[in-house]
C-alpha positions as a printed NumPy array, in Angstrom:
array([[  53.873,  -93.774, -110.787],
       [  50.351,  -94.282, -112.154],
       [  50.315,  -90.799, -113.661],
       [  53.69 ,  -91.421, -115.317],
       [  52.427,  -94.723, -116.742],
       [  49.27 ,  -93.078, -118.112],
       [  51.31 ,  -90.353, -119.783],
       [  53.625,  -92.943, -121.295],
       [  50.702,  -94.935, -122.684],
       [  49.128,  -91.746, -124.036],
       [  52.366,  -90.822, -125.825],
       [  52.63 ,  -94.31 , -127.32 ],
       [  49.047,  -94.025, -128.58 ],
       [  49.696,  -90.596, -130.094],
       [  52.814,  -91.882, -131.867],
       [  50.796,  -94.847, -133.132],
       [  48.087,  -92.518, -134.463],
       [  50.742,  -90.346, -136.121],
       [  52.217,  -93.403, -137.809],
       [  48.88 ,  -94.526, -139.256],
       [  48.059,  -90.956, -140.294],
       [  51.293,  -90.518, -142.244],
       [  50.882,  -94.01 , -143.736],
       [  47.44 ,  -92.985, -144.982],
       [  48.824,  -89.736, -146.427],
       [  51.566,  -91.631, -148.268],
       [  49.02 ,  -94.053, -149.749],
       [  46.725,  -91.16 , -150.62 ],
       [  49.526,  -89.329, -152.439],
       [  50.314,  -92.557, -154.327],
       [  46.668,  -92.731, -155.433],
       [  46.783,  -89.103, -156.61 ],
       [  49.856,  -89.912, -158.695],
       [  48.15 ,  -93.039, -160.046],
       [  45.075,  -91.132, -161.267],
       [  47.282,  -88.256, -162.505],
       [  45.748,  -85.579, -160.291],
       [  47.001,  -82.049, -160.946],
       [  50.115,  -81.057, -159.015],
       [  48.693,  -77.813, -157.548],
       [  45.65 ,  -79.601, -156.143],
       [  47.722,  -82.449, -154.743],
       [  50.137,  -80.082, -153.009],
       [  47.182,  -78.145, -151.585],
       [  45.75 ,  -81.275, -149.983],
       [  49.164,  -82.201, -148.561],
       [  49.435,  -78.681, -147.129],
       [  46.097,  -79.103, -145.316],
       [  47.311,  -82.468, -143.989],
       [  50.454,  -80.831, -142.58 ],
       [  48.409,  -78.105, -140.901],
       [  46.183,  -80.787, -139.367],
       [  49.244,  -82.588, -138.004],
       [  50.57 ,  -79.306, -136.584],
       [  47.387,  -78.571, -134.611],
       [  47.   ,  -82.179, -133.481],
       [  50.286,  -81.795, -131.587],
       [  48.784,  -78.971, -129.497],
       [  45.357,  -80.527, -129.005],
       [  46.377,  -84.103, -128.277],
       [  42.945,  -85.166, -127.014],
       [  41.556,  -84.194, -130.449],
       [  44.374,  -85.719, -132.525],
       [  42.525,  -88.913, -133.473],
       [  39.378,  -86.94 , -134.266],
       [  41.272,  -84.533, -136.528],
       [  43.04 ,  -87.382, -138.308],
       [  39.801,  -89.275, -138.92 ],
       [  38.002,  -86.099, -140.032],
       [  40.734,  -85.302, -142.542],
       [  40.993,  -88.87 , -143.881],
       [  37.232,  -89.098, -144.442],
       [  37.239,  -85.791, -146.299],
       [  40.282,  -86.652, -148.4  ],
       [  38.63 ,  -89.893, -149.482],
       [  35.453,  -87.963, -150.323],
       [  37.395,  -85.458, -152.445],
       [  39.259,  -88.283, -154.193],
       [  36.163,  -90.267, -155.134],
       [  34.193,  -87.115, -155.929],
       [  36.78 ,  -86.015, -158.477],
       [  37.606,  -89.321, -160.117],
       [  34.823,  -91.86 , -159.583],
       [  31.557,  -90.364, -158.262],
       [  29.303,  -87.35 , -158.679],
       [  28.745,  -85.985, -155.193],
       [  25.451,  -84.304, -154.244],
       [  25.572,  -80.527, -154.832],
       [  28.871,  -80.864, -156.723],
       [  27.247,  -79.233, -159.753],
       [  25.262,  -76.008, -160.057],
       [  26.664,  -73.379, -157.685],
       [  29.87 ,  -75.32 , -157.056],
       [  30.619,  -75.383, -160.797],
       [  29.591,  -71.735, -161.206],
       [  31.805,  -70.497, -158.355],
       [  34.837,  -72.322, -159.756],
       [  34.202,  -71.014, -163.275],
       [  33.843,  -67.428, -162.052],
       [  37.108,  -67.773, -160.114],
       [  38.895,  -68.771, -163.311],
       [  37.356,  -65.828, -165.182],
       [  38.314,  -63.344, -162.435],
       [  41.917,  -64.585, -162.475],
       [  42.505,  -63.869, -166.158],
       [  43.645,  -60.279, -165.52 ],
       [  46.365,  -61.305, -163.076],
       [  46.686,  -61.012, -159.309],
       [  46.032,  -57.271, -159.052],
       [  43.297,  -57.468, -161.656],
       [  41.296,  -59.714, -159.321],
       [  40.695,  -56.707, -157.043],
       [  38.514,  -55.186, -159.76 ],
       [  36.042,  -58.052, -159.409],
       [  35.278,  -57.558, -155.717],
       [  31.654,  -58.78 , -155.434],
       [  30.24 ,  -55.873, -153.441],
       [  26.698,  -56.605, -154.621],
       [  26.843,  -60.421, -154.722],
       [  28.266,  -62.177, -151.663],
       [  27.657,  -65.52 , -153.36 ],
       [  30.699,  -64.814, -155.554],
       [  33.022,  -63.956, -152.681],
       [  34.254,  -67.568, -152.702],
       [  35.087,  -67.153, -156.387],
       [  36.908,  -63.895, -155.674],
       [  39.065,  -65.537, -152.973],
       [  39.868,  -68.542, -155.169],
       [  40.711,  -66.237, -158.094],
       [  43.75 ,  -64.894, -156.237],
       [  45.152,  -68.427, -155.987],
       [  44.32 ,  -69.16 , -159.631],
       [  46.139,  -65.981, -160.704],
       [  49.322,  -67.19 , -158.979],
       [  49.219,  -70.868, -159.946],
       [  46.834,  -72.49 , -162.386],
       [  43.253,  -73.647, -162.567],
       [  42.645,  -76.521, -160.127],
       [  39.283,  -77.686, -158.821],
       [  41.028,  -79.747, -156.138],
       [  42.867,  -76.648, -154.897],
       [  39.52 ,  -74.867, -154.6  ],
       [  38.182,  -77.822, -152.648],
       [  41.25 ,  -77.784, -150.407],
       [  40.325,  -74.24 , -149.28 ],
       [  36.913,  -75.499, -148.206],
       [  38.65 ,  -78.487, -146.611],
       [  40.961,  -76.21 , -144.617],
       [  38.046,  -74.233, -143.182],
       [  36.039,  -77.414, -142.673],
       [  38.85 ,  -78.878, -140.595],
       [  39.153,  -75.585, -138.767],
       [  35.464,  -75.863, -137.921],
       [  35.95 ,  -79.333, -136.438],
       [  38.726,  -78.018, -134.214],
       [  37.019,  -74.743, -133.31 ],
       [  33.676,  -76.451, -132.705],
       [  35.325,  -78.927, -130.344],
       [  37.14 ,  -76.174, -128.482],
       [  33.934,  -74.171, -128.186],
       [  32.19 ,  -77.234, -126.744],
       [  34.998,  -77.489, -124.195],
       [  34.533,  -73.821, -123.277],
       [  30.751,  -74.171, -122.901],
       [  30.6  ,  -77.654, -121.351],
       [  33.642,  -79.848, -120.634],
       [  36.452,  -81.793, -122.255],
       [  34.393,  -84.979, -122.346],
       [  31.585,  -83.184, -124.203],
       [  34.116,  -81.635, -126.574],
       [  35.291,  -85.11 , -127.592],
       [  31.73 ,  -86.174, -128.341],
       [  31.106,  -83.017, -130.384],
       [  34.415,  -83.509, -132.187],
       [  33.421,  -86.989, -133.37 ],
       [  30.044,  -85.758, -134.599],
       [  31.609,  -82.882, -136.523],
       [  34.257,  -85.202, -137.945],
       [  31.831,  -87.801, -139.277],
       [  28.465,  -86.142, -139.896],
       [  27.814,  -86.643, -143.665],
       [  26.52 ,  -83.14 , -144.47 ],
       [  29.503,  -81.495, -142.792],
       [  31.862,  -83.862, -144.602],
       [  30.213,  -83.17 , -147.968],
       [  30.277,  -79.376, -147.812],
       [  33.878,  -79.421, -146.556],
       [  34.788,  -80.995, -149.895],
       [  33.016,  -78.712, -152.381],
       [  33.647,  -75.205, -153.678],
       [  30.668,  -73.737, -151.85 ],
       [  30.162,  -71.132, -149.119],
       [  29.069,  -73.407, -146.29 ],
       [  32.508,  -74.273, -144.865],
       [  33.487,  -70.587, -144.886],
       [  30.277,  -69.566, -143.108],
       [  30.644,  -72.355, -140.463],
       [  34.138,  -71.246, -139.618],
       [  33.449,  -67.528, -139.249],
       [  30.169,  -68.181, -137.45 ],
       [  32.044,  -70.333, -134.929],
       [  34.568,  -67.509, -134.489],
       [  31.646,  -65.167, -133.821],
       [  30.045,  -67.469, -131.256],
       [  33.413,  -68.093, -129.625],
       [  33.495,  -64.358, -129.006],
       [  29.901,  -64.383, -127.736],
       [  30.671,  -67.199, -125.302],
       [  33.89 ,  -65.52 , -124.122],
       [  32.082,  -62.218, -123.581],
       [  29.219,  -63.892, -121.718],
       [  31.555,  -65.863, -119.446],
       [  34.486,  -63.495, -118.941],
       [  33.448,  -60.125, -120.331],
       [  35.984,  -57.887, -122.005],
       [  36.068,  -55.799, -125.153],
       [  38.391,  -58.256, -126.904],
       [  35.647,  -60.896, -126.99 ],
       [  33.248,  -58.409, -128.588],
       [  35.803,  -57.624, -131.29 ],
       [  36.223,  -61.358, -131.99 ],
       [  32.445,  -61.671, -132.377],
       [  32.273,  -58.776, -134.829],
       [  35.147,  -60.228, -136.853],
       [  33.344,  -63.576, -137.029],
       [  29.93 ,  -62.167, -137.943],
       [  31.482,  -59.813, -140.499],
       [  33.495,  -62.618, -142.076],
       [  30.388,  -64.784, -142.364],
       [  28.429,  -61.853, -143.854],
       [  30.984,  -61.523, -146.648],
       [  30.05 ,  -65.033, -147.787],
       [  26.307,  -64.697, -147.218],
       [  24.507,  -61.425, -146.535],
       [  21.928,  -63.083, -144.285],
       [  24.621,  -63.589, -141.631],
       [  24.275,  -59.864, -140.954],
       [  21.273,  -60.711, -138.767],
       [  23.623,  -62.145, -136.14 ],
       [  25.548,  -58.865, -135.865],
       [  22.358,  -56.889, -135.342],
       [  20.909,  -59.273, -132.734],
       [  24.195,  -59.412, -130.815],
       [  24.351,  -55.611, -130.741],
       [  20.825,  -55.489, -129.304],
       [  21.872,  -58.037, -126.656],
       [  24.881,  -55.851, -125.812],
       [  22.653,  -52.784, -125.418],
       [  20.156,  -54.568, -123.159],
       [  22.716,  -56.322, -120.928],
       [  24.955,  -53.256, -120.652],
       [  21.966,  -51.062, -119.753],
       [  20.839,  -53.478, -117.036],
       [  24.333,  -53.708, -115.535],
       [  24.807,  -49.932, -115.624],
       [  21.436,  -49.304, -113.927],
       [  22.277,  -51.912, -111.292],
       [  25.587,  -50.223, -110.483],
       [  23.966,  -46.771, -110.412],
       [  21.929,  -47.911, -107.387],
       [  25.214,  -47.989, -105.513],
       [  26.376,  -44.711, -107.153],
       [  28.97 ,  -46.519, -109.267],
       [  29.668,  -46.087, -112.963],
       [  31.554,  -48.673, -115.012],
       [  33.22 ,  -46.756, -117.846],
       [  33.812,  -49.948, -119.862],
       [  30.111,  -50.843, -119.791],
       [  29.189,  -47.29 , -120.704],
       [  31.605,  -47.377, -123.642],
       [  30.152,  -50.697, -124.872],
       [  26.608,  -49.309, -124.57 ],
       [  27.336,  -46.122, -126.503],
       [  29.346,  -47.929, -129.19 ],
       [  26.601,  -50.581, -129.591],
       [  23.87 ,  -47.958, -130.008],
       [  25.933,  -46.041, -132.58 ],
       [  26.666,  -49.302, -134.44 ],
       [  22.974,  -50.247, -134.56 ],
       [  21.995,  -46.876, -136.056],
       [  24.873,  -47.058, -138.523],
       [  23.871,  -50.552, -139.688],
       [  20.221,  -49.579, -140.01 ],
       [  21.091,  -46.55 , -142.13 ],
       [  23.482,  -48.551, -144.343],
       [  21.556,  -51.82 , -144.6  ],
       [  20.731,  -51.139, -148.268],
       [  24.323,  -52.03 , -149.179],
       [  24.171,  -55.477, -147.56 ],
       [  23.327,  -58.227, -150.116],
       [  20.424,  -60.594, -149.329],
       [  19.113,  -58.165, -146.705],
       [  17.955,  -55.071, -148.517],
       [  16.653,  -52.212, -146.449],
       [  15.761,  -53.07 , -142.868],
       [  12.79 ,  -50.769, -143.297],
       [  11.34 ,  -52.94 , -146.047],
       [  12.018,  -56.123, -144.034],
       [   9.259,  -55.204, -141.585],
       [   6.724,  -54.416, -144.319],
       [   4.273,  -57.304, -144.574],
       [   3.57 ,  -56.782, -148.283],
       [   7.281,  -56.987, -149.123],
       [   7.748,  -60.145, -147.03 ],
       [   4.766,  -61.878, -148.665],
       [   6.002,  -60.92 , -152.137],
       [   9.548,  -62.151, -151.412],
       [   8.293,  -65.497, -150.102],
       [   6.207,  -66.151, -153.212],
       [   9.175,  -65.309, -155.475],
       [  11.447,  -67.81 , -153.689],
       [   9.171,  -70.858, -154.056],
       [  10.846,  -72.134, -157.195],
       [  12.033,  -75.366, -158.896],
       [  11.016,  -78.977, -158.325],
       [  12.112,  -78.994, -154.692],
       [   9.907,  -76.01 , -153.807],
       [   7.925,  -75.99 , -150.583],
       [   4.238,  -76.931, -151.107],
       [   2.038,  -74.25 , -152.613],
       [  -0.176,  -74.173, -149.534],
       [   2.748,  -72.876, -147.426],
       [   2.902,  -69.613, -149.433],
       [   1.12 ,  -66.763, -147.6  ],
       [  -1.053,  -64.551, -149.812],
       [  -1.935,  -61.97 , -147.174],
       [  -0.537,  -60.572, -143.958],
       [  -2.998,  -62.651, -141.94 ],
       [  -1.868,  -65.869, -143.648],
       [   1.74 ,  -64.917, -142.888],
       [   0.986,  -65.109, -139.163],
       [   0.215,  -68.824, -139.185],
       [   2.128,  -69.909, -142.292],
       [   5.463,  -68.403, -141.193],
       [   6.003,  -71.086, -138.486],
       [   5.088,  -73.768, -141.035],
       [   7.718,  -72.491, -143.472],
       [  10.332,  -72.383, -140.721],
       [   9.478,  -76.01 , -139.862],
       [   9.839,  -76.917, -143.54 ],
       [  13.18 ,  -75.115, -143.672],
       [  14.604,  -76.967, -140.666],
       [  13.191,  -80.472, -141.221],
       [  12.279,  -80.994, -144.905],
       [  12.136,  -82.926, -147.122],
       [   9.515,  -85.056, -145.439],
       [   8.553,  -88.494, -146.698],
       [   5.799,  -87.08 , -148.918],
       [   8.278,  -84.655, -150.52 ],
       [  10.731,  -87.305, -151.744],
       [  10.55 ,  -87.601, -155.524],
       [  14.219,  -88.252, -156.348],
       [  16.949,  -90.468, -154.941],
       [  19.095,  -87.48 , -153.882],
       [  16.187,  -86.267, -151.698],
       [  16.858,  -89.216, -149.381],
       [  20.108,  -87.543, -148.268],
       [  18.128,  -84.459, -147.223],
       [  15.488,  -86.616, -145.542],
       [  17.984,  -88.202, -143.132],
       [  19.583,  -84.812, -142.513],
       [  16.121,  -83.546, -141.56 ],
       [  15.666,  -86.477, -139.162],
       [  18.889,  -85.559, -137.39 ],
       [  17.666,  -81.978, -137.057],
       [  14.454,  -83.338, -135.524],
       [  16.489,  -85.187, -132.908],
       [  18.483,  -82.051, -132.105],
       [  15.353,  -79.918, -131.747],
       [  13.686,  -82.565, -129.619],
       [  16.673,  -82.411, -127.245],
       [  16.517,  -78.61 , -127.335],
       [  12.83 ,  -78.496, -126.397],
       [  13.187,  -81.232, -123.788],
       [  16.021,  -79.369, -122.036],
       [  14.804,  -75.851, -122.796],
       [  14.599,  -74.752, -119.135],
       [  18.189,  -75.799, -118.45 ],
       [  19.399,  -74.061, -121.589],
       [  17.468,  -70.846, -120.887],
       [  18.804,  -70.665, -117.332],
       [  22.365,  -70.483, -118.61 ],
       [  23.105,  -66.933, -119.774],
       [  25.595,  -68.039, -122.448],
       [  23.265,  -70.628, -123.964],
       [  20.393,  -68.148, -123.782],
       [  22.317,  -65.624, -125.876],
       [  23.258,  -68.327, -128.404],
       [  19.643,  -69.494, -128.594],
       [  18.335,  -65.959, -129.189],
       [  20.765,  -65.345, -132.058],
       [  20.086,  -68.787, -133.543],
       [  16.311,  -68.219, -133.35 ],
       [  16.505,  -65.002, -135.364],
       [  18.701,  -66.74 , -137.938],
       [  16.184,  -69.57 , -138.339],
       [  13.276,  -67.133, -138.652],
       [  15.051,  -65.086, -141.318],
       [  16.301,  -68.05 , -143.341],
       [  13.06 ,  -69.969, -142.813],
       [  11.038,  -67.174, -144.399],
       [  13.605,  -66.408, -147.107],
       [  14.025,  -70.025, -148.272],
       [  11.533,  -71.484, -150.733],
       [  12.77 ,  -75.001, -151.485],
       [  14.308,  -77.801, -149.456],
       [  17.302,  -78.127, -151.776],
       [  18.484,  -74.656, -150.853],
       [  17.133,  -75.171, -147.331],
       [  19.474,  -78.123, -146.769],
       [  22.516,  -75.967, -147.481],
       [  21.269,  -72.993, -145.477],
       [  20.329,  -74.94 , -142.362],
       [  23.718,  -76.667, -142.485],
       [  25.192,  -73.231, -141.705],
       [  23.702,  -73.507, -138.204],
       [  23.919,  -77.215, -137.418],
       [  27.23 ,  -76.94 , -135.53 ],
       [  25.772,  -74.272, -133.233],
       [  22.697,  -76.426, -132.662],
       [  24.873,  -79.45 , -131.848],
       [  26.855,  -77.387, -129.341],
       [  23.709,  -76.325, -127.503],
       [  22.384,  -79.856, -126.917],
       [  25.714,  -81.728, -126.864],
       [  25.418,  -83.167, -123.307],
       [  22.126,  -84.883, -124.146],
       [  23.111,  -86.386, -127.505],
       [  23.294,  -90.186, -126.984],
       [  26.765,  -91.715, -127.024],
       [  26.297,  -93.97 , -130.049],
       [  28.34 ,  -96.014, -130.48 ],
       [  29.957,  -96.076, -127.04 ],
       [  33.127,  -97.581, -128.485],
       [  33.678,  -94.365, -130.473],
       [  33.033,  -91.905, -127.668],
       [  34.557,  -93.919, -124.833],
       [  37.319,  -92.008, -123.079],
       [  39.704,  -94.92 , -123.545],
       [  39.675,  -94.304, -127.276],
       [  41.287,  -90.918, -126.982]])
């Protein structure tokens, strides 16, 4: 009887949430008509809303979170297009949209000729160009693509938290992903971040599945995710390489262990051989991967020092004293640059009002890393979290050394914030309790 009553109350609550969600969508559409928003963009946003409603029916515990996440992002897109200038809504965001329009001028099939094989930064433009070639130019439609993947990241991040931890933790993670300002912002702009989040989460979903359950299917999912992320930013290639090394080491250990008992696991042997072949193939073909260059040159100290000095540009550049001039200086200045990448701008770096946004984002990263260090032993003991931490560490080292200013650093570190949140989710304080209380979902 009690179970039946709880289910009835839950269904009433879901129907109530659906009612308010559709009421909001109706009002939002009315506002779009009032400000004379373009039809293609408006229909694109409605399409994302319908997809959100579809998935909320299957993940009922996340329904409220998905609705709130979408509503916050729709409001951000609305004000950003008609009343406000959002941070980072110029520069690259404007360039990507303009390139998409230029690529689309030769028609749908003509877009194929502009495949950005040497510039992954324009892959977003290339994707958007296909839509432009079929419809018309619409900034809001371009933003709706980012919105779709941003919403997908909220859902996938929550499900990944459930797989790693528990349903209760997944709810907490879902609320953070739904409301965290940086994630909201970059889900509403024509930039690469939302695309990278989504495919990186797909990759780590495969890593977690492989670590927990094994199976070749999970490895394929990981490669699809890492490859997809690499299309949008070449630096994501590091994750593929590190995961392959992990596969080689773990497979070798398991094979040697079974050999003691005169057993051979053909699946493990296949994974080992395929991983070794893949590593050699990637090393030999790394010259064709944008942002990476040759892996041979990546380990040359002179090249690293020269690259770092060339990337310290514009008014938001890291302090001059963080630039290594020699290989010896690189040893102790590399950790400093990584710290600047993850946590800057610091108070002494703030010279403009828009730097304050980055400052608070850096504070949140400090909290996450404090929780990571405090619970490091527990995290390292868990094989799945250990693999995630190893991959994340190599990402932070690479991007920390390759980034030269905290404006770019803010966008790059945002690529990894969801993974960092997932790792320390159980220890993130429940603030406010009214939001994360079980009764509210």
